[in-house]
Coordinates of C-alpha atoms in Angstrom, one line a residue:
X30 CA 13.2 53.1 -35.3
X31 CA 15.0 53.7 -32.0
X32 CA 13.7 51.4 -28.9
X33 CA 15.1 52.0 -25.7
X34 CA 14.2 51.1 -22.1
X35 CA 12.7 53.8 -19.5
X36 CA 14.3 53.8 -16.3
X37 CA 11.2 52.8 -14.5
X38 CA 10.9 49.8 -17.1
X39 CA 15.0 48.9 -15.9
X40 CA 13.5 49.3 -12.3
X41 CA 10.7 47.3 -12.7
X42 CA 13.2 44.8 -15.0
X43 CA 15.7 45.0 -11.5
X44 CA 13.0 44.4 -9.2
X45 CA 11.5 41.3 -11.9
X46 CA 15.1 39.9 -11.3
X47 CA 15.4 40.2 -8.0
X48 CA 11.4 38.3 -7.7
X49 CA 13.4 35.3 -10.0
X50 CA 16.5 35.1 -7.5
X51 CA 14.4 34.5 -4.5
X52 CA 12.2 32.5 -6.6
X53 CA 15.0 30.3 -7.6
X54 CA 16.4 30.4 -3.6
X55 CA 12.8 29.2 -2.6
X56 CA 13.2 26.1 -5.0
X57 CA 16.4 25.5 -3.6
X58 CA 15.3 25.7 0.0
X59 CA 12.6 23.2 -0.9
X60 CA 14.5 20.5 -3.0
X61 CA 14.0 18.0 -0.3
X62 CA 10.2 19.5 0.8
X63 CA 8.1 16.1 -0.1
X64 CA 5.4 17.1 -2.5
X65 CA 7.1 20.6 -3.6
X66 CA 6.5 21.6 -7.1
X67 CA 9.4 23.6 -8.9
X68 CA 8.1 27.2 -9.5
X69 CA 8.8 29.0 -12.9
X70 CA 8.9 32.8 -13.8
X71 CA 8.0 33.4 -17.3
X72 CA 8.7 37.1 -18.6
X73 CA 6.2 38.5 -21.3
X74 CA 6.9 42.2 -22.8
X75 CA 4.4 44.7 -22.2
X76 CA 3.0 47.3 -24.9
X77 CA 5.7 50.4 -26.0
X78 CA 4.7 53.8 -25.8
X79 CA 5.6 56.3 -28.9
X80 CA 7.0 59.5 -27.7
X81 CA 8.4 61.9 -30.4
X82 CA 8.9 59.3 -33.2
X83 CA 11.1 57.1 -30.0
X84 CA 9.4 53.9 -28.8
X85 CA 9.8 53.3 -25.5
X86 CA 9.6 50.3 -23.3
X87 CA 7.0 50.3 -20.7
X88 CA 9.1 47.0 -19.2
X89 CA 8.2 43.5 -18.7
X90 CA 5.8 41.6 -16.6
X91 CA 6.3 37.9 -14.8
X92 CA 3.8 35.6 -14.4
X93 CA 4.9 32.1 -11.6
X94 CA 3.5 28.9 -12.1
X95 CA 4.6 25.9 -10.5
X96 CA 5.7 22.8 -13.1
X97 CA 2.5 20.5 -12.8
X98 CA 1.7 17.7 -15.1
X99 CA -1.5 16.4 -14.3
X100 CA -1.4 13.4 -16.5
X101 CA 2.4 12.2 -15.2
X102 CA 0.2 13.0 -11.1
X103 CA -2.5 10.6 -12.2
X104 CA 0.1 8.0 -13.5
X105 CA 2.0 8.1 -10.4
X106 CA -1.1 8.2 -8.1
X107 CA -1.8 5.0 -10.0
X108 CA 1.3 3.9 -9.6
X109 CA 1.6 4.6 -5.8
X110 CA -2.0 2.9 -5.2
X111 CA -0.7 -0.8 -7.3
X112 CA 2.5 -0.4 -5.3
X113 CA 1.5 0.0 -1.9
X114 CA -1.2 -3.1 -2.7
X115 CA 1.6 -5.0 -3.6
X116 CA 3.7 -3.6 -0.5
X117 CA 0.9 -4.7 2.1
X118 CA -0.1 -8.0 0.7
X119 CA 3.5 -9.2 0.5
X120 CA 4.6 -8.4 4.3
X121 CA 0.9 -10.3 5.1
X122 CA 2.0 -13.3 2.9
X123 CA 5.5 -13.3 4.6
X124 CA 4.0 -13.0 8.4
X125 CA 1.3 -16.4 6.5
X126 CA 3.8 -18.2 5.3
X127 CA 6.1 -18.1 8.7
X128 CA 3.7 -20.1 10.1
X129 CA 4.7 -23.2 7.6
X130 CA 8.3 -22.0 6.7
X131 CA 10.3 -24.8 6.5
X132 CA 13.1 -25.8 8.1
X133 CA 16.7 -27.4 7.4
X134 CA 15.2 -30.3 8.6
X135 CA 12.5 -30.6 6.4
X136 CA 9.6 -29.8 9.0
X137 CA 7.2 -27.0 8.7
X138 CA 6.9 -24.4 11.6
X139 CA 3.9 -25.2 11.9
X140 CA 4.4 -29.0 13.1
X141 CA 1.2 -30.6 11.1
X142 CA 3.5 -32.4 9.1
X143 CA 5.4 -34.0 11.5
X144 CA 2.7 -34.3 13.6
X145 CA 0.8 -36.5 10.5
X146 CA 3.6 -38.7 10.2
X147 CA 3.9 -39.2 13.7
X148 CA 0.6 -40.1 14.3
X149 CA 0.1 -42.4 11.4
X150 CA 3.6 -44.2 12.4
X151 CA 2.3 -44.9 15.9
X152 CA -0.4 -46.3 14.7
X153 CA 1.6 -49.0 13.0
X154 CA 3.7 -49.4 15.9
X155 CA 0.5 -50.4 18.4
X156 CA -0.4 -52.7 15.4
X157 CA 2.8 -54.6 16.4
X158 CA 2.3 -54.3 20.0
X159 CA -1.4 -53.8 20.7
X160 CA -0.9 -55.3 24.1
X161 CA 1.2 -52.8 24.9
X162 CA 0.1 -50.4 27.3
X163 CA 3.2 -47.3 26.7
X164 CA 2.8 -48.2 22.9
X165 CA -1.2 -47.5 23.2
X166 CA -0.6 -44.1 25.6
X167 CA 2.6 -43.5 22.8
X168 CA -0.3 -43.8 19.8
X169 CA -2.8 -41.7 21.8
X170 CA -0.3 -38.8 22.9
X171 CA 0.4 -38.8 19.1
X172 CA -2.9 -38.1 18.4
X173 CA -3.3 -35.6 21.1
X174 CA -0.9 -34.1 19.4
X175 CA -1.9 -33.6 16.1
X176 CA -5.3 -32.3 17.4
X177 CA -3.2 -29.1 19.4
X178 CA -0.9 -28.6 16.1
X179 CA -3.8 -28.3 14.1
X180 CA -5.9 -26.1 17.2
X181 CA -2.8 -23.7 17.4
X182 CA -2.5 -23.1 13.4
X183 CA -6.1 -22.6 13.0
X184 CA -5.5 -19.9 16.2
X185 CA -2.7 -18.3 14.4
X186 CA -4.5 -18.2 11.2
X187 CA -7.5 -16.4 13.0
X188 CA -5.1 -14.4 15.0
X189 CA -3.2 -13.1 11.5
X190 CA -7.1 -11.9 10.2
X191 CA -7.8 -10.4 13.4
X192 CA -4.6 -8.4 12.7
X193 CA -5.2 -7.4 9.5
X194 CA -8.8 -6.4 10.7
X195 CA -6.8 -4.0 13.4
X196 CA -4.7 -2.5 10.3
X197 CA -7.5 -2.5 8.1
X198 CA -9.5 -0.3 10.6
X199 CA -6.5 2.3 11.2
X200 CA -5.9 2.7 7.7
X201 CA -9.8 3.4 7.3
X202 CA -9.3 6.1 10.0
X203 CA -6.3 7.6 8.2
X204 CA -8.1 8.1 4.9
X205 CA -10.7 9.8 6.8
X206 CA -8.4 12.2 8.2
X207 CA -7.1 12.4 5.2
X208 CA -10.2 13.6 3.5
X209 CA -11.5 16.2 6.2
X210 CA -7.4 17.6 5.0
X211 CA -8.3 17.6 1.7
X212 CA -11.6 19.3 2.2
X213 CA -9.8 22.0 4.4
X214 CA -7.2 22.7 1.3
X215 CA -10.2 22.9 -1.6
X216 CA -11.9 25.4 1.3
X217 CA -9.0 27.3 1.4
X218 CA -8.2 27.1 -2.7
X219 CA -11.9 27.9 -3.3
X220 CA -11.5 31.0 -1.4
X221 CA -8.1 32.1 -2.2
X222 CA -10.2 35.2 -4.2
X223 CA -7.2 35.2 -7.0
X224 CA -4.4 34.7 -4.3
X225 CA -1.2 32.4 -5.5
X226 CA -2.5 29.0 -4.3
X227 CA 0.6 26.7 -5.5
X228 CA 1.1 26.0 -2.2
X229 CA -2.0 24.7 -1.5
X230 CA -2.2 22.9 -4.5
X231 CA 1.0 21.1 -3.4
X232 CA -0.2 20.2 -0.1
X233 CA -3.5 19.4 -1.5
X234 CA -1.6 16.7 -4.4
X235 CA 0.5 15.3 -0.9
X236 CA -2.4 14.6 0.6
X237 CA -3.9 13.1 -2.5
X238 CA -0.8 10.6 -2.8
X239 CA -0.9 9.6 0.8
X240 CA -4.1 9.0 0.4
X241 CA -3.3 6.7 -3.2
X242 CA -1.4 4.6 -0.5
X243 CA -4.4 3.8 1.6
X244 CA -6.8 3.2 -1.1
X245 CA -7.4 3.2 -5.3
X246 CA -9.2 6.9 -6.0
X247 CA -10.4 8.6 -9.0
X248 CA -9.8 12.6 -8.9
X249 CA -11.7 14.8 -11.2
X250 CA -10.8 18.7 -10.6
X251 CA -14.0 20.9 -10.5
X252 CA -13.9 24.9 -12.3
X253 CA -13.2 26.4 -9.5
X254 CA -10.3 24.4 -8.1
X255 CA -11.3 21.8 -6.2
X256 CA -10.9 18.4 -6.2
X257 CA -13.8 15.4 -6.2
X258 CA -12.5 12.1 -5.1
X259 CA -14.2 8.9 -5.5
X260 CA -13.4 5.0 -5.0
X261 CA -13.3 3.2 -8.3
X262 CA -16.6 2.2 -8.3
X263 CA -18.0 5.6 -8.1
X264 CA -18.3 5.6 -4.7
X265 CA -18.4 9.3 -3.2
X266 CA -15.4 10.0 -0.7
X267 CA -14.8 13.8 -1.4
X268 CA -17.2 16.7 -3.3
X269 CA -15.6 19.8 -3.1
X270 CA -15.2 21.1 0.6
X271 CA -17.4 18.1 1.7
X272 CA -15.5 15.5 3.1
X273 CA -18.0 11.6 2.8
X274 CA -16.4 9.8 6.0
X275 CA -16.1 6.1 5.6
X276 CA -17.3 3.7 8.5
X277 CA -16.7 0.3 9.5
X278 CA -18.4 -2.7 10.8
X279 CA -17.7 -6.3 12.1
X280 CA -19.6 -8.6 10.2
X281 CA -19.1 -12.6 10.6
X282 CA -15.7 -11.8 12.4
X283 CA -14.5 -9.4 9.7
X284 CA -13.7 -5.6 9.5
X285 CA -16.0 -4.0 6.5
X286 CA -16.1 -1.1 4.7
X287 CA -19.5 1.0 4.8
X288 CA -20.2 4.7 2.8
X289 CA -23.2 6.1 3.8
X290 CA -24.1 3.0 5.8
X291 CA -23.4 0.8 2.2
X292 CA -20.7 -1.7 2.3
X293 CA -18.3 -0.8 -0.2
X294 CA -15.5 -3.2 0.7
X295 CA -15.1 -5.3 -2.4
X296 CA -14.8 -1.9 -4.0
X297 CA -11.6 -0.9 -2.3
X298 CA -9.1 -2.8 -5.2
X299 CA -5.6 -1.3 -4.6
X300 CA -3.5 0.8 -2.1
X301 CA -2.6 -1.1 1.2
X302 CA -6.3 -1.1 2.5
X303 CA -6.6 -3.3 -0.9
X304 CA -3.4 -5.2 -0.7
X305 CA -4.7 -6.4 3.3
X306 CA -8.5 -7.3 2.2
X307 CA -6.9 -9.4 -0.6
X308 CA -4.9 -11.7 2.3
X309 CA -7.4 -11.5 4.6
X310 CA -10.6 -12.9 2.3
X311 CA -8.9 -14.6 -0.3
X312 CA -5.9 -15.5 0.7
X313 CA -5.6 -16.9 4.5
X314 CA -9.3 -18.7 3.2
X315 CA -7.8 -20.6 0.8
X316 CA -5.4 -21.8 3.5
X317 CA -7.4 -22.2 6.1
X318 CA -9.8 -24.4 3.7
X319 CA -6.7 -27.0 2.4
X320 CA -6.2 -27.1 6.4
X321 CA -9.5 -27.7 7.3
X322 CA -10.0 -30.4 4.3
X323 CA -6.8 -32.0 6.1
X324 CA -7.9 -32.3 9.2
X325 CA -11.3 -33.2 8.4
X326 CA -10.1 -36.3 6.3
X327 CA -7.9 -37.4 8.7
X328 CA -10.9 -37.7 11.0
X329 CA -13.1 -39.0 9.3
X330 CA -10.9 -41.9 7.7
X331 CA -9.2 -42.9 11.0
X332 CA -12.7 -42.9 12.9
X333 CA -14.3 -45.1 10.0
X334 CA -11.3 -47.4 10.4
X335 CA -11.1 -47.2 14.2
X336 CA -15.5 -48.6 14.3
X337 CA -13.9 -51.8 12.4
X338 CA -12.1 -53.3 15.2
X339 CA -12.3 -53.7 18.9
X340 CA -10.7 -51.0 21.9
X341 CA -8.7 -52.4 24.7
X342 CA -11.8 -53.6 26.9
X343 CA -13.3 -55.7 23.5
X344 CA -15.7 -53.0 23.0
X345 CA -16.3 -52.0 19.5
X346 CA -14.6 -48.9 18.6
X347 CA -15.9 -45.5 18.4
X348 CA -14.7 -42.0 17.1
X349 CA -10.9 -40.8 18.0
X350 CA -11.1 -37.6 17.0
X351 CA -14.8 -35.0 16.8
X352 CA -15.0 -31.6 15.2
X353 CA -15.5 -30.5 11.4
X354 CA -12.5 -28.1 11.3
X355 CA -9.2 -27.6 11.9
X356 CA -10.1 -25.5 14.7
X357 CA -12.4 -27.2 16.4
X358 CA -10.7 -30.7 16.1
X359 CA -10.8 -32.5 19.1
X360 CA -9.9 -35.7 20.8
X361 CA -13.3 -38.2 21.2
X362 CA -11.2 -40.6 23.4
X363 CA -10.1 -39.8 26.6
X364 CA -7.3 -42.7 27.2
X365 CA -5.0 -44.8 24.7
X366 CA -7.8 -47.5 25.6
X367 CA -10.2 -45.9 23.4
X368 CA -8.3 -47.1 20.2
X369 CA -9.2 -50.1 18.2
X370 CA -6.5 -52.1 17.7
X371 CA -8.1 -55.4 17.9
X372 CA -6.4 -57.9 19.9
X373 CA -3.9 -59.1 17.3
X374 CA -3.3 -55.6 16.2
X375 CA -4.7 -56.0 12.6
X376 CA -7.1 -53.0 13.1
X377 CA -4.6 -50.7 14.6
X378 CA -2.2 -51.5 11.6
X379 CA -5.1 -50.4 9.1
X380 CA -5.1 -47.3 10.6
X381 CA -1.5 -46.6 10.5
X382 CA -2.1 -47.7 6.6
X383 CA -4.4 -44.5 6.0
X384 CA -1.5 -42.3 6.0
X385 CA -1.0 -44.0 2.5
X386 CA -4.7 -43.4 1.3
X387 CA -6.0 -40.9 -0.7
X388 CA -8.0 -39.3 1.5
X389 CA -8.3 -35.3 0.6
X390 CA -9.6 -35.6 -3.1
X391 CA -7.0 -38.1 -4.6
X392 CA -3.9 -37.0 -2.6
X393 CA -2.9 -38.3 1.0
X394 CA -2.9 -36.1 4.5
X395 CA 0.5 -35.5 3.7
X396 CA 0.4 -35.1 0.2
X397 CA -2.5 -32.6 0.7
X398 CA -0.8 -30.4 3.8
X399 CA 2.4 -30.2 1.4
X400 CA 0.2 -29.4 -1.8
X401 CA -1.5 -26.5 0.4
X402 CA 2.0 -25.5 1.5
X403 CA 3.6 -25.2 -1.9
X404 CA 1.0 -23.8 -3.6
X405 CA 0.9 -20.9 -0.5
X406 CA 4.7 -20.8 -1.4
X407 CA 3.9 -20.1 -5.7
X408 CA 1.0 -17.4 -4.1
X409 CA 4.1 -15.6 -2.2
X410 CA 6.4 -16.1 -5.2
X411 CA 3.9 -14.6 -7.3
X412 CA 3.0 -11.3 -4.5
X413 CA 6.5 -11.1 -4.7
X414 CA 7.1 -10.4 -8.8
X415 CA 4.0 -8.2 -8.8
X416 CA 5.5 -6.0 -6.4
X417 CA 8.7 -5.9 -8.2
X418 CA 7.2 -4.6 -11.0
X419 CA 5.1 -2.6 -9.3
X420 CA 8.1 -0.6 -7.5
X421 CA 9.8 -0.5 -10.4
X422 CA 6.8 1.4 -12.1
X423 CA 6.2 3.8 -9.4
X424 CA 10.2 4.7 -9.5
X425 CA 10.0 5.4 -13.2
X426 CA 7.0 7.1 -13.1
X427 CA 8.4 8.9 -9.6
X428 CA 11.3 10.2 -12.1
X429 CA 9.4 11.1 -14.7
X430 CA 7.6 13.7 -12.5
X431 CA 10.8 14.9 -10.4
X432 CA 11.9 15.7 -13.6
X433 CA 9.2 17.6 -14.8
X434 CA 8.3 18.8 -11.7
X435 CA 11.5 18.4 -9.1
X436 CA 14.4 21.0 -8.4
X437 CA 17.3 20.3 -9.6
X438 CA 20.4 22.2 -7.8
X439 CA 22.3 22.0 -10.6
X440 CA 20.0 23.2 -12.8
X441 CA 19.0 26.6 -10.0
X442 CA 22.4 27.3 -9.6
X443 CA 22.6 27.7 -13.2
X444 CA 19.7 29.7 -13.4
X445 CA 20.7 31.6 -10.3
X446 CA 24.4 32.9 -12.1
X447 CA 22.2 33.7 -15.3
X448 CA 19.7 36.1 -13.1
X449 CA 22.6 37.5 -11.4
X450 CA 24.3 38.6 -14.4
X451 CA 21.4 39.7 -16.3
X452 CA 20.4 42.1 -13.0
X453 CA 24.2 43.5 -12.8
X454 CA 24.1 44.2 -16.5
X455 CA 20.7 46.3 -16.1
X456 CA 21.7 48.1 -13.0
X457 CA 24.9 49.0 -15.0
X458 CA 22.4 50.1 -18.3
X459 CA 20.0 52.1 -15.6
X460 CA 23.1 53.5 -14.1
X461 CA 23.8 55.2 -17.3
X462 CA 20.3 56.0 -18.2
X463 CA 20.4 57.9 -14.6
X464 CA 23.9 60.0 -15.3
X465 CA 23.2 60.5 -18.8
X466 CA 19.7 61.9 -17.4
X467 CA 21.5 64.5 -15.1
X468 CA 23.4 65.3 -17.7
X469 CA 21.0 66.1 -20.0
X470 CA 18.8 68.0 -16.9
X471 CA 22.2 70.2 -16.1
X472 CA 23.0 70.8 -19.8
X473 CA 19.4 72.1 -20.4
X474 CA 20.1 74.0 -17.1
X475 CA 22.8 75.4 -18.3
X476 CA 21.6 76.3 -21.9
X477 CA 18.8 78.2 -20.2
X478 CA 20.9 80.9 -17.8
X479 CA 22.8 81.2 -21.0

């Protein structure tokens, strides 16, 4: 049986064409738009009508949706959250490890390890020359030395966590603006009544992503369009158009985390937020404890050494150095005359001999301070390869969705000749369908006068 198109169904076809063009020009426009999802026109036929025996068209409709894949989004908001962990706690390492980089020279930056050696060596010098009084100043000014190298690392260490608190507690303020955003966008999707919300949506998965950057959230989309977020423990940051603010709060010289007045710190895993608190309580600790253990031993050993002998007025020697950390370390003495060397030098030659003892478990000072320092260079190493892969996961996975949901210029352009042709050849079939009309009308005008 006969099927042909009604001109209103090649007008409505025209005007479907013309909808896909701009569509296409609006993809184009927004290749480089960050969070843009390629929109689609599908065409579905609508029902023909049977007039006298001829079925007729009634046309086509088009339905746009934009190319989401909501399992690839979850892999790359993973993705994004282990990569910018990764990210953050790197650069922190980096800034930790300056502090003992060493040099051409074989020192550390920070000047411990010399300033260990040096010590230790003067030591054995004033054993050779206890009488000596530049020798016993040269012995004291070493150990007034060691005491500011290990004050000013300990200060730098400090200063690094009080830096990461400052980040930490911007970041914490970006998620919350971040959250009152997405709020806004589920308002405005909940009440789109019907309206084309893509846009939203788009903004709304941006938003989602940034905040994947900042912290590790679970997304569950709700019936009627919104979005509930929550930290990987459960932990409430978003329910539908209600936005659950995070807090913070300095406790025992730290930046934390509350919800609701709870601290949910150790809860925040991944994103930068994640990749910060990792440095700042697990890692910077374990180098401020091998420091401390350092310093401590050194104390201790060279003030049980320093009671066996005799300072330089015959009285029996008392503590060189006080304090139980690093930084708090602190010279006891107040002159070169303070040391024990005993008159022949025997006791002031013991001491230099410490630097050969094991001291910190059953390594020496020096052994220990370049065990801490290699084993902070395996813990950057290591930061290092996991954020390697971890880029490398979130650019796959990044490529993955561009090319399900990207816009490809090649691919429009294509698509934009195709529509072109397709509405030139209809306008040429509806131009005939029009003439052939008008002739039909004037023949049937004609037949009648006749």
């Amino acid at each position: 049986m006969l099927e042909m198109p009604t001109a209103d169904a090649l007008e409505r076809y025209l005007t479907l064409t013309t909808q896909q063009m701009k569509l296409t020009a609006t993809n184009m426009a927004n290749q480089n738009t960050d969070g843009y999802t390629r929109r689609v026109a599908s065409f579905s036929n609508n029902d023909t009508v049977n007039v006298n025996g001829i079925s007729t068209s009634s046309g086509v409709s088009a339905t746009v949706t934009a190319q989401r894949d909501r399992v690839l989004q979850r892999s790359l908001q993973q993705a994004t959250e282990a990569s910018s962990a990764s990210s953050a706690r790197t650069t922190a390492l980096d800034n930790l490890q300056s502090l003992f980089m060493i040099d051409s020279s074989g020192d550390d930056a920070s000047g411990i390890g010399a300033a260990i050696s040096n010590f230790f060596n003067s030591m054995t010098s004033l054993g050779s020359s206890p009488s000596d009084t530049n020798t016993r100043q040269t012995a004291y000014t070493a150990a007034q030395a060691l005491v500011t190298t290990m004050n000013r690392t300990a200060s730098q260490l400090s200063s690094q966590t009080s830096s990461l608190n400052q980040q930490i507690g911007t970041s914490v303020d970006q998620v919350n603006s971040l959250l009152t955003n997405i709020a806004s966008l589920n308002k405005q999707i909940q009440q789109s009544g019907g309206q084309d919300t893509d846009g939203l949506q788009d903004q709304r998965d941006q938003a989602v992503l940034s905040l994947a950057k900042l912290v590790d959230v679970n997304t569950v989309t709700a019936t009627d369009g919104t979005v509930n977020l929550s930290l990987s423990d459960g932990t409430p940051l978003l329910s539908g158009t209600q936005a659950m603010n995070l807090s913070t709060a300095t406790v025992s010289g730290n930046l934390h985390i509350l919800s609701n007045g709870n601290d949910v710190t150790s809860s925040v895993l991944s994103g930068s937020i994640g990749g910060l608190l990792q440095v700042r309580d697990q890692d910077i600790p374990a180098v401020q404890q091998q420091l401390d253990a350092v310093a401590v031993a050194i104390s201790s050993a060279v003030n049980a050494q320093n009671a066996a002998g005799t300072d330089a007025n015959g009285n029996a020697g008392g503590d060189v150095f006080s304090g139980n950390t690093a930084a708090t370390l602190s010279m006891a003495i107040s002159s070169g005359g303070g040391i024990a060397a005993s008159s022949d030098g025997s006791n002031a030659t013991a001491i230099g001999a410490v630097a050969s003892q094991a001291i910190v478990g059953s390594m020496t000072a020096s052994g220990a301070f370049s065990t801490m320092i290699t084993s902070l260079g395996q813990t950057v190493s290591g930061a290092s390869t996991t954020k390697s892969a971890n880029d490398a996961v979130l650019t796959q996975t990044s490529t993955q969705v561009a090319n399900v949901s990207g816009v490809s210029l090649d691919t429009e352009a294509a698509n934009l000749t195709q529509y072109q042709r397709s509405y030139e050849a209809a306008a040429k079939v509806l131009s005939i369908a029009n003439e052939l009309m008008a002739q039909a009308i004037n023949l049937g005008q004609q037949t009648t006068v006749s």
